[in-house]
Amino acid sequence: MAYDVLRYYVGPPVMIASTTVLVQWLTLWGCDFTQEWSIYGNEYSWKVVGALLLWAYLSLIIPGKEYLGPTTPFGYTPRYKANGLQFFVVSLSAFCYLLYQRPFTALEITYNFTHILASCNVLAFILCIYLLLKGKMYPGSSEVVQSKPFIYEFYRGMEIHPRILGVDVKQLTNCRFGLLAWELLVVNFFVASWILNGFSWAHFVSAALQTIYLCKFYWWETGYFSTLDITLDRAGYYICWGCLVWVPSFYTYSSYYLVTHPSLVNNNAAWLIFVLGFLSILMNYRIDWEKQHFQNYKGKCRIWAKQARYIEATIKTATGTRKSKLLISGFWGCARHLNYVFEILAAIAWCLPGYGYGIWPMLYAYFLTVLLVHRVFRDEEKCSDKYGVYWTKYCQVVPYRLIPYIF
Ligand code: NDP
């Protein structure tokens, strides 16, 4: 009973209030910027947010290859646009060209950052309210939505794969708005710092690592459609507000911080950081790739030069049962979530150029560690429900969660 009260009535409002206030606080006062702020943003910020949203939306409605995501237990197969890498390359090139041609400047965007976040916030709240009403009144698929307290429904979302104006909402908010905003802001803050403080290799390394990471994301975007964000999380405050506001603010925070606090890290250390970060990104990609490759070939493939080994499972669906496989070769035979470890190491690497300024520039790395450790348990709960005894068997064969022989 007490757990239910906490989960349904206390947790959601506390999370909503604290995250909304935190992003504005950090960017307003957290790094000595004295910026003006209004709860709605300003004309400039609405132009920026409107342009980004329109661009993101256009990328999903132009004709092109489609990708079918994993079918839900209720038999719904979501459709996505498979043009992630092209979208990333064109967007980044256009942004760099515009920064060079100066119809707007990196400093303008930096000085209006809190307004931009305020506009993102308004947009995200409107969207989440709409998603709640849509999920309650006319859900788009046969996905069963159990009635829960209103604030919980708003926070966790109602539908798994809602579509608006012909596009998948989570592909729009997560892939095309949130992650693109992350990339463009990181480049923007690097240029702003260059203008204000001179060129810094350490800041360059931080921006370069995040660019490589995000390029890798867009290269692998179709793989993202099989992850927890898409298959487990319903479209609501947690995931949609998260991608529209939290990602552009919190994920870019160490880069933003370096604009007013020039990096103290010397060039040799910067290149060491680059090597650490680059290898971590490669490893994270390789581990995700092994699972995707294994799933694409339905187990008939080679991993680490040997025939892939797996546990064959029978899982229940809404219409009966079906076969599935759990990989136990390669990195998926070393630990159940080794990909998260390299994700955290990569994040530490691109925050490290802020070394010497206390916890602030490292906030993203700390947050990500908490998020991913929590996610390990969320994923295991999901897999245990889905695979039952086969998951227990997998955990016996691969006993470590994150780091072999440690945890
Ligand atoms: P995983 O890629 O670890 O996927 C977990 C899912 O994969 C499980 O739910 C299960 O789903 C399937 N699975 C698990 N073990 C096996 C196995 N042995 N064989 C076959 N299938 C298996 O997790 P995420 O979706 O959380 O993460 C994807 C990527 O995104 C990672 O690189 C992660 O680091 C990154 N990420 C980044 C975040 C950020 O904020 N920067 C946040 C979260 C993730 P099923 O059986 O249904 O297929």
Coordinates of C-alpha atoms and ligand atoms in Angstrom, one line a residue:
M1 CA 0.0 0.0 0.0
A2 CA 2.7 2.5 1.0
Y3 CA 4.7 1.5 -2.1
D4 CA 1.7 2.1 -4.3
V5 CA 1.1 5.6 -2.7
L6 CA 4.8 6.4 -3.3
R7 CA 4.8 5.0 -6.9
Y8 CA 1.5 6.4 -8.1
Y9 CA 1.0 9.7 -6.1
V10 CA 4.3 10.9 -4.7
G11 CA 6.9 9.9 -7.2
P12 CA 5.5 11.4 -10.3
P13 CA 4.7 15.0 -9.0
V14 CA 8.1 15.1 -7.2
M15 CA 9.9 14.0 -10.4
I16 CA 8.0 16.4 -12.6
A17 CA 8.5 19.4 -10.3
S18 CA 12.2 18.7 -9.5
T19 CA 13.3 18.0 -13.1
T20 CA 11.4 21.0 -14.5
V21 CA 12.9 23.3 -11.9
L22 CA 16.4 21.8 -12.0
V23 CA 17.0 22.3 -15.8
Q24 CA 16.1 26.0 -15.5
W25 CA 18.0 26.5 -12.3
L26 CA 21.2 24.9 -13.7
T27 CA 21.2 26.8 -16.9
L28 CA 20.2 30.1 -15.3
W29 CA 22.4 30.3 -12.3
G30 CA 24.4 27.0 -12.3
C31 CA 27.3 28.4 -14.3
D32 CA 27.3 32.1 -13.5
F33 CA 25.4 33.2 -16.5
T34 CA 23.1 36.1 -15.7
Q35 CA 20.4 35.5 -18.3
E36 CA 16.9 36.8 -18.4
W37 CA 14.2 34.3 -18.2
S38 CA 10.5 34.0 -18.7
I39 CA 8.4 30.9 -18.3
Y40 CA 7.3 31.0 -21.9
G41 CA 10.6 31.8 -23.6
N42 CA 10.9 34.7 -26.0
E43 CA 10.4 35.3 -29.7
Y44 CA 13.9 34.2 -30.5
S45 CA 13.6 30.9 -28.6
W46 CA 10.2 30.1 -30.3
K47 CA 11.8 30.6 -33.7
V48 CA 14.7 28.2 -32.8
V49 CA 12.4 25.6 -31.3
G50 CA 9.8 26.0 -34.1
A51 CA 12.5 25.6 -36.8
L52 CA 14.0 22.5 -35.1
L53 CA 10.6 20.9 -34.7
L54 CA 9.6 21.6 -38.3
W55 CA 12.9 20.2 -39.6
A56 CA 12.5 17.1 -37.4
Y57 CA 9.0 16.6 -38.7
L58 CA 9.9 17.1 -42.3
S59 CA 12.6 14.5 -42.0
L60 CA 10.0 11.9 -41.1
I61 CA 7.4 12.7 -43.8
I62 CA 9.7 12.9 -46.8
P63 CA 9.4 9.8 -49.0
G64 CA 12.0 7.2 -48.2
K65 CA 12.8 3.8 -46.9
E66 CA 10.7 2.6 -43.9
Y67 CA 11.7 0.3 -41.1
L68 CA 9.3 -2.0 -39.2
G69 CA 10.0 -2.1 -35.5
P70 CA 9.4 -5.1 -33.2
T71 CA 5.8 -6.3 -33.1
T72 CA 4.2 -5.7 -29.8
P73 CA 2.6 -8.6 -27.8
F74 CA -0.7 -7.2 -29.1
G75 CA 0.3 -7.7 -32.7
Y76 CA 1.0 -4.0 -33.6
T77 CA 4.1 -3.4 -35.8
P78 CA 5.3 0.2 -35.6
R79 CA 6.6 1.9 -38.8
Y80 CA 9.6 4.3 -38.7
K81 CA 11.5 6.3 -41.3
A82 CA 15.0 4.8 -41.9
N83 CA 17.0 7.9 -42.9
G84 CA 18.7 8.6 -39.6
L85 CA 22.3 9.0 -40.8
Q86 CA 21.3 11.2 -43.8
F87 CA 19.3 13.4 -41.4
F88 CA 22.2 13.8 -39.0
V89 CA 24.8 14.6 -41.7
V90 CA 22.5 17.1 -43.5
S91 CA 21.4 18.8 -40.3
L92 CA 25.0 19.1 -38.9
S93 CA 26.4 20.4 -42.2
A94 CA 23.6 22.9 -42.6
F95 CA 24.0 24.1 -39.0
C96 CA 27.8 24.6 -39.4
Y97 CA 27.2 26.4 -42.7
L98 CA 24.7 28.7 -41.0
L99 CA 27.1 29.4 -38.1
Y100 CA 29.7 30.3 -40.7
Q101 CA 27.3 32.5 -42.7
R102 CA 26.0 34.1 -39.5
P103 CA 22.2 34.6 -40.0
F104 CA 22.5 33.8 -36.3
T105 CA 25.5 33.4 -34.1
A106 CA 26.7 30.8 -31.6
L107 CA 26.7 33.5 -28.9
E108 CA 23.0 34.5 -29.6
I109 CA 22.0 30.9 -29.1
T110 CA 24.1 30.6 -25.9
Y111 CA 22.7 33.8 -24.4
N112 CA 19.1 32.7 -25.3
F113 CA 19.7 29.1 -24.0
T114 CA 17.4 29.4 -21.0
H115 CA 14.6 30.9 -23.1
I116 CA 15.1 28.1 -25.6
L117 CA 14.7 25.6 -22.8
A118 CA 11.6 27.4 -21.5
S119 CA 10.0 27.1 -25.0
C120 CA 10.9 23.4 -25.2
N121 CA 9.3 23.0 -21.8
V122 CA 6.0 24.6 -22.9
L123 CA 6.0 22.5 -26.1
A124 CA 6.7 19.3 -24.1
F125 CA 3.9 20.0 -21.6
I126 CA 1.4 20.7 -24.4
L127 CA 2.5 17.5 -26.1
C128 CA 2.3 15.4 -22.9
I129 CA -1.2 16.7 -22.1
Y130 CA -2.3 15.9 -25.7
L131 CA -0.8 12.4 -25.4
L132 CA -2.6 11.7 -22.2
L133 CA -6.0 12.8 -23.6
K134 CA -5.3 10.9 -26.9
G135 CA -4.4 7.7 -25.0
K136 CA -7.4 7.9 -22.8
M137 CA -10.0 8.9 -25.4
Y138 CA -8.9 7.4 -28.7
P139 CA -5.8 5.2 -28.5
G140 CA -4.4 4.3 -31.9
S141 CA -3.7 0.6 -31.5
S142 CA -5.2 -2.3 -29.5
E143 CA -2.5 -1.8 -26.8
V144 CA -4.2 -2.2 -23.5
V145 CA -3.9 0.8 -21.3
Q146 CA -4.8 0.1 -17.7
S147 CA -6.3 2.9 -15.8
K148 CA -4.0 4.4 -13.1
P149 CA -4.0 7.7 -11.1
F150 CA -4.0 10.7 -13.5
I151 CA -0.6 12.1 -12.4
Y152 CA 1.0 8.7 -13.0
E153 CA -0.6 8.3 -16.4
F154 CA 0.7 11.8 -17.3
Y155 CA 4.2 10.9 -16.1
R156 CA 4.6 7.4 -17.5
G157 CA 2.4 7.9 -20.6
M158 CA -0.5 6.0 -22.0
E159 CA 0.4 4.6 -25.5
I160 CA 3.5 2.8 -26.5
H161 CA 3.5 3.8 -30.2
P162 CA 1.3 6.8 -30.7
R163 CA 1.4 8.6 -34.0
I164 CA 0.6 12.3 -34.7
L165 CA 0.2 13.8 -38.2
G166 CA 1.4 10.6 -39.7
V167 CA 4.7 10.2 -37.8
D168 CA 5.7 8.1 -34.8
V169 CA 5.8 10.4 -31.8
K170 CA 8.8 8.8 -30.1
Q171 CA 10.9 8.9 -33.3
L172 CA 10.1 12.6 -33.5
T173 CA 10.8 13.6 -29.9
N174 CA 13.7 11.2 -29.1
C175 CA 15.6 10.7 -32.3
R176 CA 14.8 13.8 -34.4
F177 CA 14.4 16.6 -31.9
G178 CA 16.1 15.7 -28.6
L179 CA 19.3 14.1 -30.0
L180 CA 19.7 16.6 -32.8
A181 CA 19.3 19.4 -30.3
W182 CA 22.0 17.8 -28.2
E183 CA 24.4 17.7 -31.2
L184 CA 23.7 21.2 -32.4
L185 CA 24.0 22.7 -29.0
V186 CA 27.3 20.9 -28.2
V187 CA 28.8 22.3 -31.5
N188 CA 27.3 25.7 -30.7
F189 CA 28.8 25.9 -27.2
F190 CA 32.2 24.9 -28.6
V191 CA 32.1 27.7 -31.1
A192 CA 30.8 30.2 -28.4
S193 CA 33.6 29.2 -26.1
W194 CA 36.1 29.6 -29.0
I195 CA 34.8 33.1 -29.7
L196 CA 34.9 34.1 -26.0
N197 CA 38.0 32.3 -24.6
G198 CA 40.0 31.2 -27.6
F199 CA 40.5 27.7 -29.1
S200 CA 40.7 24.8 -26.6
W201 CA 41.7 21.3 -27.6
A202 CA 40.0 19.9 -24.5
H203 CA 36.7 21.5 -25.4
F204 CA 37.1 20.4 -29.0
V205 CA 37.7 16.8 -27.8
S206 CA 34.5 16.9 -25.7
A207 CA 32.5 18.2 -28.7
A208 CA 34.1 15.7 -31.1
L209 CA 33.4 12.7 -28.8
Q210 CA 29.8 13.7 -28.5
T211 CA 29.5 14.2 -32.3
I212 CA 31.0 10.7 -32.9
Y213 CA 28.7 9.2 -30.3
L214 CA 25.6 10.8 -31.9
C215 CA 26.7 10.0 -35.4
K216 CA 27.0 6.4 -34.2
F217 CA 23.5 6.7 -32.8
Y218 CA 22.0 7.8 -36.1
W219 CA 24.0 5.1 -38.0
W220 CA 22.3 2.6 -35.7
E221 CA 19.0 4.4 -35.3
T222 CA 16.9 1.4 -36.5
G223 CA 18.5 -0.7 -33.7
Y224 CA 17.2 1.9 -31.2
F225 CA 13.7 0.9 -32.1
S226 CA 14.2 -2.4 -30.2
T227 CA 15.4 -0.7 -27.0
L228 CA 13.6 -0.1 -23.8
D229 CA 12.8 3.5 -24.6
I230 CA 10.7 2.3 -27.5
T231 CA 9.4 -1.1 -26.5
L232 CA 8.7 -0.5 -22.8
D233 CA 8.3 3.2 -22.1
R234 CA 5.0 4.7 -23.0
A235 CA 4.9 8.2 -24.6
G236 CA 4.5 10.6 -21.7
Y237 CA 6.4 13.0 -19.5
Y238 CA 9.2 10.5 -18.6
I239 CA 10.3 9.8 -22.2
C240 CA 8.8 12.7 -24.3
W241 CA 9.5 15.6 -21.9
G242 CA 12.8 13.9 -21.2
C243 CA 13.8 14.0 -24.8
L244 CA 12.4 17.5 -25.6
V245 CA 13.8 19.2 -22.5
W246 CA 16.1 17.1 -20.3
V247 CA 18.3 15.9 -23.2
P248 CA 18.9 19.4 -24.7
S249 CA 19.7 20.8 -21.2
F250 CA 21.2 18.2 -19.0
Y251 CA 23.1 16.2 -21.7
T252 CA 24.7 19.3 -23.0
Y253 CA 25.4 20.8 -19.6
S254 CA 29.2 20.1 -19.4
S255 CA 29.7 21.8 -22.9
Y256 CA 27.6 24.8 -21.8
Y257 CA 29.6 25.0 -18.6
L258 CA 32.9 25.2 -20.5
V259 CA 31.7 28.4 -22.2
T260 CA 31.9 30.4 -18.9
H261 CA 34.6 28.1 -17.4
P262 CA 37.4 27.5 -20.0
S263 CA 38.9 24.0 -19.8
L264 CA 41.9 23.6 -17.4
V265 CA 42.9 20.3 -19.1
N266 CA 46.1 20.4 -21.1
N267 CA 46.5 19.2 -24.7
N268 CA 48.2 15.9 -23.9
A269 CA 45.5 15.0 -21.4
A270 CA 42.9 16.1 -23.9
W271 CA 44.2 13.5 -26.4
L272 CA 44.3 10.8 -23.8
I273 CA 40.7 11.6 -23.0
F274 CA 39.9 11.3 -26.7
V275 CA 41.4 7.9 -26.9
L276 CA 39.5 6.7 -23.8
G277 CA 36.2 8.1 -25.1
F278 CA 36.6 6.9 -28.7
L279 CA 37.4 3.3 -27.6
S280 CA 34.4 3.4 -25.2
I281 CA 32.1 4.5 -28.0
L282 CA 33.5 1.8 -30.3
M283 CA 32.9 -0.9 -27.6
N284 CA 29.4 0.3 -26.8
Y285 CA 28.6 0.2 -30.5
R286 CA 30.2 -3.3 -30.9
I287 CA 28.2 -4.7 -28.0
D288 CA 24.9 -3.3 -29.3
W289 CA 25.8 -4.5 -32.8
E290 CA 26.4 -8.1 -31.7
K291 CA 22.9 -8.3 -30.3
Q292 CA 21.3 -6.7 -33.3
H293 CA 23.3 -8.8 -35.7
F294 CA 22.2 -12.0 -33.8
Q295 CA 18.6 -10.9 -33.8
N296 CA 18.7 -10.0 -37.5
Y297 CA 20.0 -13.4 -38.4
K298 CA 17.8 -15.2 -35.9
G299 CA 20.8 -16.8 -34.2
K300 CA 22.3 -18.2 -37.4
C301 CA 25.5 -16.1 -37.4
R302 CA 29.1 -16.1 -36.0
I303 CA 30.2 -14.0 -33.0
W304 CA 33.9 -13.8 -32.2
A305 CA 34.6 -16.2 -35.1
K306 CA 32.4 -19.0 -33.7
Q307 CA 28.8 -20.1 -34.2
A308 CA 26.7 -17.9 -31.9
R309 CA 25.4 -19.8 -28.9
Y310 CA 22.0 -19.0 -27.3
I311 CA 19.2 -20.1 -25.0
E312 CA 16.1 -21.0 -26.9
A313 CA 13.0 -19.6 -25.2
T314 CA 9.3 -19.9 -25.7
I315 CA 7.4 -16.7 -24.7
K316 CA 3.8 -15.9 -24.3
T317 CA 2.1 -13.3 -26.5
A318 CA -1.5 -12.0 -26.6
T319 CA -2.3 -14.5 -29.4
G320 CA -0.4 -17.6 -28.2
T321 CA 3.3 -18.4 -27.9
R322 CA 6.4 -17.8 -30.0
K323 CA 10.0 -18.7 -30.0
S324 CA 12.8 -16.3 -29.1
K325 CA 16.5 -16.6 -28.4
L326 CA 18.9 -15.2 -25.7
L327 CA 22.5 -14.7 -26.9
I328 CA 25.2 -16.1 -24.6
S329 CA 28.2 -15.6 -26.9
G330 CA 30.6 -12.7 -27.3
F331 CA 30.1 -9.7 -24.9
W332 CA 26.6 -10.9 -24.1
G333 CA 28.2 -14.0 -22.5
C334 CA 30.5 -11.8 -20.3
A335 CA 27.8 -9.7 -18.6
R336 CA 24.2 -8.9 -19.1
H337 CA 24.6 -5.1 -19.6
L338 CA 28.3 -4.5 -20.5
N339 CA 27.1 -2.0 -23.1
Y340 CA 26.1 0.3 -20.3
V341 CA 29.6 0.3 -18.8
F342 CA 31.1 1.7 -22.0
E343 CA 28.3 4.2 -22.3
I344 CA 29.2 5.5 -18.9
L345 CA 32.9 5.6 -19.7
A346 CA 32.2 7.5 -22.9
A347 CA 30.2 10.0 -20.9
I348 CA 33.0 10.4 -18.3
A349 CA 35.4 11.1 -21.2
W350 CA 33.4 13.9 -22.7
C351 CA 32.7 15.5 -19.3
L352 CA 36.4 15.3 -18.2
P353 CA 37.5 18.5 -20.1
G354 CA 35.6 20.3 -17.3
Y355 CA 37.9 18.6 -14.7
G356 CA 39.0 21.1 -12.0
Y357 CA 35.6 22.8 -11.6
G358 CA 34.0 20.4 -9.0
I359 CA 30.9 18.3 -9.7
W360 CA 29.1 20.6 -12.1
P361 CA 30.6 19.7 -15.4
M362 CA 30.5 16.0 -14.4
L363 CA 26.8 16.1 -13.6
Y364 CA 25.8 14.2 -16.8
A365 CA 28.2 11.3 -16.1
Y366 CA 26.9 11.0 -12.5
F367 CA 23.3 11.1 -13.7
L368 CA 23.9 8.6 -16.5
T369 CA 25.4 6.1 -14.0
V370 CA 22.3 6.3 -11.8
L371 CA 20.0 6.1 -14.8
L372 CA 21.8 3.0 -16.3
V373 CA 22.1 1.1 -13.0
H374 CA 18.4 1.8 -12.4
R375 CA 17.8 0.7 -16.0
V376 CA 19.5 -2.6 -15.4
F377 CA 16.9 -3.5 -12.8
R378 CA 14.0 -2.2 -15.0
D379 CA 15.2 -4.3 -17.9
E380 CA 15.7 -7.4 -15.8
E381 CA 12.2 -7.0 -14.4
K382 CA 10.9 -6.7 -18.0
C383 CA 13.0 -9.7 -19.2
S384 CA 12.0 -11.8 -16.3
D385 CA 8.3 -11.2 -17.0
K386 CA 8.8 -11.9 -20.7
Y387 CA 11.2 -14.9 -20.6
G388 CA 10.3 -16.4 -17.2
V389 CA 12.4 -19.6 -16.5
Y390 CA 14.5 -19.0 -19.6
W391 CA 15.7 -15.7 -18.1
T392 CA 16.6 -17.4 -14.9
K393 CA 18.6 -19.9 -16.9
Y394 CA 20.3 -17.0 -18.8
C395 CA 21.2 -15.4 -15.4
Q396 CA 22.8 -18.6 -14.3
V397 CA 24.9 -18.9 -17.5
V398 CA 25.8 -15.1 -17.4
P399 CA 25.7 -14.3 -13.7
Y400 CA 27.1 -10.7 -13.9
R401 CA 25.0 -7.6 -14.5
L402 CA 27.5 -5.0 -15.5
I403 CA 31.1 -5.9 -14.8
P404 CA 32.3 -9.5 -15.0
Y405 CA 33.4 -10.9 -11.6
I406 CA 32.3 -7.6 -9.8
F407 CA 28.7 -6.9 -10.3
Ligands
NDP1 P1 20.0 -3.2 -24.2 O1 20.5 -2.9 -25.5 O2 20.8 -3.9 -23.2 O3 18.6 -4.0 -24.5 C1 18.0 -4.7 -23.6 C2 17.0 -5.7 -24.3 O4 17.7 -6.5 -25.1 C3 16.3 -6.6 -23.3 O5 15.1 -5.9 -22.8 C4 15.9 -7.7 -24.2 O6 14.8 -7.3 -25.0 C5 17.1 -7.8 -25.1 N1 18.1 -8.7 -24.6 C6 18.8 -8.6 -23.4 N2 19.7 -9.6 -23.3 C7 19.7 -10.3 -24.4 C8 20.4 -11.4 -24.9 N3 21.4 -12.0 -24.2 N4 20.1 -11.9 -26.1 C9 19.2 -11.3 -26.9 N5 18.4 -10.2 -26.5 C10 18.7 -9.7 -25.3 O7 19.4 -1.9 -23.4 P2 18.8 -0.5 -23.8 O8 17.7 -0.6 -24.7 O9 18.6 0.1 -22.5 O10 20.1 0.3 -24.4 C11 20.4 0.4 -25.8 C12 21.6 1.3 -26.0 O11 21.2 2.7 -25.6 C13 22.8 1.0 -25.1 O12 24.0 1.2 -25.9 C14 22.8 2.0 -24.0 O13 24.0 2.2 -23.4 C15 22.2 3.2 -24.7 N6 21.4 4.0 -23.7 C16 21.8 5.3 -23.6 C17 21.1 6.2 -22.7 C18 21.5 7.6 -22.5 O14 20.8 8.4 -21.9 N7 22.7 8.0 -23.0 C19 20.0 5.7 -21.9 C20 19.7 4.3 -22.2 C21 20.4 3.5 -23.1 P3 13.9 -8.2 -26.0 O15 14.1 -9.6 -25.5 O16 12.6 -7.7 -25.9 O17 14.5 -8.0 -27.4

